PDB file of C-alpha atoms in Angstrom:
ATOM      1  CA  UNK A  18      25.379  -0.018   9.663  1.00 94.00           C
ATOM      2  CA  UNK A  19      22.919   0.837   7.247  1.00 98.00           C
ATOM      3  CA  UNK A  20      23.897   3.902   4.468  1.00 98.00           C
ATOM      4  CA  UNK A  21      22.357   5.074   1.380  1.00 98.00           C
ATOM      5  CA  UNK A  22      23.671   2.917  -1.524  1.00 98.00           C
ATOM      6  CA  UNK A  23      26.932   4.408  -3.904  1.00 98.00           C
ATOM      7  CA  UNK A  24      27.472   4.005  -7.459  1.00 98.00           C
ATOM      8  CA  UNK A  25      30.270   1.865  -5.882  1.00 98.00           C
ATOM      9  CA  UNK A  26      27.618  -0.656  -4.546  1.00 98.00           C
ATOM     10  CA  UNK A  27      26.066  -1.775  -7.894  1.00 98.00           C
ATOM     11  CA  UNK A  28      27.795  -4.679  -8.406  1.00 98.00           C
ATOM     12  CA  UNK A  29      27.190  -6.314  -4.801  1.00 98.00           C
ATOM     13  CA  UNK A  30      23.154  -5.383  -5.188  1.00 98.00           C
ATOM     14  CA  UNK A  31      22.971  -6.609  -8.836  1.00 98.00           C
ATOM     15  CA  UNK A  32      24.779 -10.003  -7.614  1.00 98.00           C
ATOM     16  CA  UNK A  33      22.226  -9.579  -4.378  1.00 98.00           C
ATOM     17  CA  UNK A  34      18.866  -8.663  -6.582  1.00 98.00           C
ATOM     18  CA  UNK A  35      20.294 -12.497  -8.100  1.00 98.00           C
ATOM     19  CA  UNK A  36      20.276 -14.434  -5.270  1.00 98.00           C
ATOM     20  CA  UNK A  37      17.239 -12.946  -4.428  1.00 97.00           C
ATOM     21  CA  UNK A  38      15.899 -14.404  -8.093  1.00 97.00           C
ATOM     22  CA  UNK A  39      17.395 -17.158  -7.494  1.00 97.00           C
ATOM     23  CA  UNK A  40      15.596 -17.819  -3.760  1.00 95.00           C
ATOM     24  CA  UNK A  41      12.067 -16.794  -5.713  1.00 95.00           C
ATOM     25  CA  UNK A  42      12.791 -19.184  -8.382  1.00 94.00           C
ATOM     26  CA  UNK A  43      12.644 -16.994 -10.803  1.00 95.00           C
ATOM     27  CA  UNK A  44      16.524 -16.250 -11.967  1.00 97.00           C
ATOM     28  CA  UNK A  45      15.661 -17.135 -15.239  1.00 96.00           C
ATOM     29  CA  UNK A  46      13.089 -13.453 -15.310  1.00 94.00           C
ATOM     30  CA  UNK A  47      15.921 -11.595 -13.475  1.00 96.00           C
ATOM     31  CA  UNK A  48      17.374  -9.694 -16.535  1.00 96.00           C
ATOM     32  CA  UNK A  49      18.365  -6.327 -15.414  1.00 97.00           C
ATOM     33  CA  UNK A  50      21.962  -5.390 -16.272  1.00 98.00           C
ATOM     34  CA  UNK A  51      24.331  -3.384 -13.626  1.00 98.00           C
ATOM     35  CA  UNK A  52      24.344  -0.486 -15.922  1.00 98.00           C
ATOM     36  CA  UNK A  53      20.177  -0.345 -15.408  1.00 98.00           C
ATOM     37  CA  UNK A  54      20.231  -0.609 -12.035  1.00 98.00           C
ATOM     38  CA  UNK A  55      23.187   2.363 -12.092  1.00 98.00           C
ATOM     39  CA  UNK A  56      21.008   4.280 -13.979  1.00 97.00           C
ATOM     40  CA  UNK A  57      17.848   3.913 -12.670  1.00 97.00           C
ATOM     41  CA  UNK A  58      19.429   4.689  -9.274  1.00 98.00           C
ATOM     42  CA  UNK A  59      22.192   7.183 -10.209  1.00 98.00           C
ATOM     43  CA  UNK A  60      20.935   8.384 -13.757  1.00 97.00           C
ATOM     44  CA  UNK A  61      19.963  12.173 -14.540  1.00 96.00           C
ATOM     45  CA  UNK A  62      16.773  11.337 -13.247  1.00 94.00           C
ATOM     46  CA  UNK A  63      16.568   8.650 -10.991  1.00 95.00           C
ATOM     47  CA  UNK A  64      13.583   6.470 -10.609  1.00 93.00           C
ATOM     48  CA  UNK A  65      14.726   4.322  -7.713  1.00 98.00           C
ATOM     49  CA  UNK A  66      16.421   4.258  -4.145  1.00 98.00           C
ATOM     50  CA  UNK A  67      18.266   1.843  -2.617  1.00 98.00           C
ATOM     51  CA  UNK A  68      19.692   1.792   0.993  1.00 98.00           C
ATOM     52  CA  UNK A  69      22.396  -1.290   2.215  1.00 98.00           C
ATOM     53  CA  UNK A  70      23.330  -2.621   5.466  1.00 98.00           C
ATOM     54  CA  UNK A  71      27.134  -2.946   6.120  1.00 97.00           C
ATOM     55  CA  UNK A  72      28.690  -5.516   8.060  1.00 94.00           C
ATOM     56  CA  UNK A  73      30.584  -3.887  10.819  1.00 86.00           C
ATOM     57  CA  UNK A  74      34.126  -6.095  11.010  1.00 87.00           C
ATOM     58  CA  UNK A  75      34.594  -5.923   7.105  1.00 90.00           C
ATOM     59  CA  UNK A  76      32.610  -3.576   5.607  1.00 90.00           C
ATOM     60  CA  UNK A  77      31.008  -5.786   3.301  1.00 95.00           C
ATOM     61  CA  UNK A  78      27.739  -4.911   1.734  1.00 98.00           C
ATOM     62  CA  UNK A  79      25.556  -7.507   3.545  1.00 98.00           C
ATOM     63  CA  UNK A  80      21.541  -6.750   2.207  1.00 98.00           C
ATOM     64  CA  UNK A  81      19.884  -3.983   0.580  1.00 98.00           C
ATOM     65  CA  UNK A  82      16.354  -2.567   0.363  1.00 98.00           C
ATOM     66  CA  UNK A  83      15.672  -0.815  -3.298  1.00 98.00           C
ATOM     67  CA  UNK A  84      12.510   1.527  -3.274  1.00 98.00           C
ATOM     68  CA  UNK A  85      10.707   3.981  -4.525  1.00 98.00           C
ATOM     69  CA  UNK A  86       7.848   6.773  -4.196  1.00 97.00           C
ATOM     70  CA  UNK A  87       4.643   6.158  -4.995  1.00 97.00           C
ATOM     71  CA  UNK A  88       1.443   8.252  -4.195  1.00 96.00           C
ATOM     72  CA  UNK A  89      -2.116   7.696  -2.110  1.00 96.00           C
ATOM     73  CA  UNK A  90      -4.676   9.741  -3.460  1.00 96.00           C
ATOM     74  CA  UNK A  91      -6.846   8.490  -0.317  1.00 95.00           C
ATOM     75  CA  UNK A  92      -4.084   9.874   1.770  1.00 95.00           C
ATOM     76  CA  UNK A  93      -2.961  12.693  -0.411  1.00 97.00           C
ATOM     77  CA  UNK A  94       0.799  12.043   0.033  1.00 97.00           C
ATOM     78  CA  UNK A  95       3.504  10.038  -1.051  1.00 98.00           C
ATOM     79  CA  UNK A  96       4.678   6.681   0.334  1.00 97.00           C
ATOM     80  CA  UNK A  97       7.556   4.294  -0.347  1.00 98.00           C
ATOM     81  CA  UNK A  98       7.169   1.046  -1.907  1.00 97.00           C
ATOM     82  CA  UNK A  99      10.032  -1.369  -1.052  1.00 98.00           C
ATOM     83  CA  UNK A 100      10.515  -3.393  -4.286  1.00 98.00           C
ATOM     84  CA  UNK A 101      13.335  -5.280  -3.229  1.00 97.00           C
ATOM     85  CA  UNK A 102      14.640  -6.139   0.835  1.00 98.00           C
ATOM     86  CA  UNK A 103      17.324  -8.999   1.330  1.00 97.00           C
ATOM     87  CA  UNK A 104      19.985 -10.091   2.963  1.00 97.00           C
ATOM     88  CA  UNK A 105      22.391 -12.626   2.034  1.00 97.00           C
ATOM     89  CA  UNK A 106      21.466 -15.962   4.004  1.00 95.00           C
ATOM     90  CA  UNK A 107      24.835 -16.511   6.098  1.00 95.00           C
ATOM     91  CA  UNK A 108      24.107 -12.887   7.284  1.00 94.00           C
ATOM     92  CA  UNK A 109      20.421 -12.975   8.513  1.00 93.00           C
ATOM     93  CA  UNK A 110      19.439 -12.783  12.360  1.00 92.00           C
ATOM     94  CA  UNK A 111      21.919 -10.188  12.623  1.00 93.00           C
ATOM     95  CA  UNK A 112      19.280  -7.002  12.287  1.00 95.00           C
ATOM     96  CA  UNK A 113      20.342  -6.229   8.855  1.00 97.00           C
ATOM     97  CA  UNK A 114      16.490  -6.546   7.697  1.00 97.00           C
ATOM     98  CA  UNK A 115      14.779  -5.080  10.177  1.00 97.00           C
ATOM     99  CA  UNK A 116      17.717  -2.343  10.341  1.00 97.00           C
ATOM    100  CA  UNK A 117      16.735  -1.409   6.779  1.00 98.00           C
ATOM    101  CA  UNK A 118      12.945  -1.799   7.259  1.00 97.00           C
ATOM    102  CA  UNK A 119      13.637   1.275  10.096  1.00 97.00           C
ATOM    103  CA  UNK A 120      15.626   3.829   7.841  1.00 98.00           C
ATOM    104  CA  UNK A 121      12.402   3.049   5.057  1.00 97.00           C
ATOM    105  CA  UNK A 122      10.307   3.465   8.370  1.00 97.00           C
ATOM    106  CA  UNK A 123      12.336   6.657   9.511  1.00 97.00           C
ATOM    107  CA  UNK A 124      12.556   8.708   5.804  1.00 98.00           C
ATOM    108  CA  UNK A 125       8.798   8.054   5.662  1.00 97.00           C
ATOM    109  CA  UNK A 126       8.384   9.439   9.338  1.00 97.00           C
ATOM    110  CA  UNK A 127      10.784  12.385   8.196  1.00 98.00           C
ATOM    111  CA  UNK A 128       9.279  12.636   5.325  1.00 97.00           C
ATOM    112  CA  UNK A 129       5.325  13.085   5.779  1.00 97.00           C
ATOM    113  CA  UNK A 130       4.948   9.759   3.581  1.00 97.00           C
ATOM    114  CA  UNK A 131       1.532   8.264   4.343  1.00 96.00           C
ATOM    115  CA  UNK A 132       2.452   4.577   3.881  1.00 96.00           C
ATOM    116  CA  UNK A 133       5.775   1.875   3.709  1.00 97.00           C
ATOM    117  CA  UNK A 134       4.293  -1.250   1.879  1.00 97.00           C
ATOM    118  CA  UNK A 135       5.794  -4.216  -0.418  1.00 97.00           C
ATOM    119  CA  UNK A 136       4.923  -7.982  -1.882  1.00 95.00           C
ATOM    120  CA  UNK A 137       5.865 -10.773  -0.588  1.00 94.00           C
ATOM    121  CA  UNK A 138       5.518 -13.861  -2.004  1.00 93.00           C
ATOM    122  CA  UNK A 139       2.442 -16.488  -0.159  1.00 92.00           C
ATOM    123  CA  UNK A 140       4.661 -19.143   0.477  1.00 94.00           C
ATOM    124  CA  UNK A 141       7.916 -17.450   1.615  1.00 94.00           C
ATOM    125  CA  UNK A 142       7.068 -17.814   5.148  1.00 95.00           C
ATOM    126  CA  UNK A 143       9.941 -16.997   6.907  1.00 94.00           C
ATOM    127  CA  UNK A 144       9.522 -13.420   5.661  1.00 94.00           C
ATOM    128  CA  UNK A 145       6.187 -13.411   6.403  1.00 95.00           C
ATOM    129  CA  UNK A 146       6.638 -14.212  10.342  1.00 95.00           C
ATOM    130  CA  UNK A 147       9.226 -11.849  10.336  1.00 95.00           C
ATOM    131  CA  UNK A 148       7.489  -9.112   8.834  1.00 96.00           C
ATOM    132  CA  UNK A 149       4.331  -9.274  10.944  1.00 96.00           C
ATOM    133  CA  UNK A 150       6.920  -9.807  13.807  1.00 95.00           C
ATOM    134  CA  UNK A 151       7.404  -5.280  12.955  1.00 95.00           C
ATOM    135  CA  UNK A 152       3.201  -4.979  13.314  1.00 95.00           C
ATOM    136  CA  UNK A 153       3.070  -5.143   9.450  1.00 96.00           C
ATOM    137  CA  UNK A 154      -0.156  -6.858   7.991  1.00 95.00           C
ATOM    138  CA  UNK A 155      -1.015  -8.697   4.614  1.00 94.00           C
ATOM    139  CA  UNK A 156      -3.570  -6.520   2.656  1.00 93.00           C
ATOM    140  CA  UNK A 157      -6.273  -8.580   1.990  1.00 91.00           C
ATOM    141  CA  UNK A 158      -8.742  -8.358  -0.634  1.00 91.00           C
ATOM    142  CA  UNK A 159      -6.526  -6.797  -2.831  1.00 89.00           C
ATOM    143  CA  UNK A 160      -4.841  -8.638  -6.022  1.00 86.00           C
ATOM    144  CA  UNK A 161      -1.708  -7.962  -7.919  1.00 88.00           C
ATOM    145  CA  UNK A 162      -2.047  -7.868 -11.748  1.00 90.00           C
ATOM    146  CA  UNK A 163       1.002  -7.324 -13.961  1.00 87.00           C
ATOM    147  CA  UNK A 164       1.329  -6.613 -17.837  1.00 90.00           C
ATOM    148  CA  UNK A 165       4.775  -7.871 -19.159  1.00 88.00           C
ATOM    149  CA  UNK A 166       6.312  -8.559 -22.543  1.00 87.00           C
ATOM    150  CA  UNK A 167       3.689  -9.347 -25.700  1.00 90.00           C
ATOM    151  CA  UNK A 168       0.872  -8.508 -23.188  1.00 93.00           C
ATOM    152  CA  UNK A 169       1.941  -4.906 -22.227  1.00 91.00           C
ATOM    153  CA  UNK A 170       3.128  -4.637 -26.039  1.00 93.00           C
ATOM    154  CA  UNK A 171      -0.156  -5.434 -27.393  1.00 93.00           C
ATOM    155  CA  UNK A 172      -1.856  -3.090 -24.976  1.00 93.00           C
ATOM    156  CA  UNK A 173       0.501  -0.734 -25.676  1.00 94.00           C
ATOM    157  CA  UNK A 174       0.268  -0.718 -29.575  1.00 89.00           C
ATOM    158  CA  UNK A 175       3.644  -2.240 -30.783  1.00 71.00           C
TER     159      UNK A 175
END
């Protein structure tokens, strides 16, 4: 079963957006506290979704997708960008993923939105299979840049 996420579910997707860290090796950049994510998905104004796939003999919270809007000015409407899909390994092959891809797939349908697209990291090829397995396809010729910490500070002016 796949809902949209509760205040209630913000300690199994913190522990989840963890693993997930921890699978990108990258736990040690994975600093976001429960009371962000409750905030930035529950806040006055929130900045983020997040959608979770239930398991149906226990009702435990199994994977989540966290997203947002974004914006096409080719297309002149919104889309969602998935920032965050996983499921916890001993609960993959059960349609949990692609389950949650669909809703994204569905609101966006519903919605008007022009576009569903994430990252995914080059070497993580199980995702990739799967993901191309749903007709999506890498974006090539494009190139992520990021400014974090003293880099975005500097540019910034602090």
């Amino acid at each position: 079963m796949i809902r949209r996420a509760t205040a209630a579910d913000v300690p199994a997707i913190h522990a989840m957006v963890r693993e997930l860290a921890d699978y990108e090796k990258a736990l040690d950049e994975a600093n976001a506290t429960e009371e962000q994510l409750r905030e930035a998905l529950f806040g006055e104004l929130p900045a983020a979704y997040a959608h979770v796939a239930v398991a149906d003999e226990d009702g435990e919270v199994v994977g989540f997708a966290l997203w947002f809007l974004n914006f096409s000015t080719w297309r002149g409407v919104h889309g969602v960008y998935l920032e965050d899909l996983y499921v916890r390994p001993e609960r993959r092959g059960g349609g949990h993923g692609k389950a949650l891809l669909a809703e994204l797939a569905r609101i966006c349908v519903e919605r008007g939105y022009g576009r569903l697209e994430w990252s995914v990291l080059d070497w993580n090829a199980p995702s990739i299979a799967f993901y191309e397995s749903l007709g999506a396809r890498p974006q090539d010729g494009w190139t992520v840049y990021r400014l974090t910490d003293g880099a975005l500070a500097g540019l910034g002016g602090r």
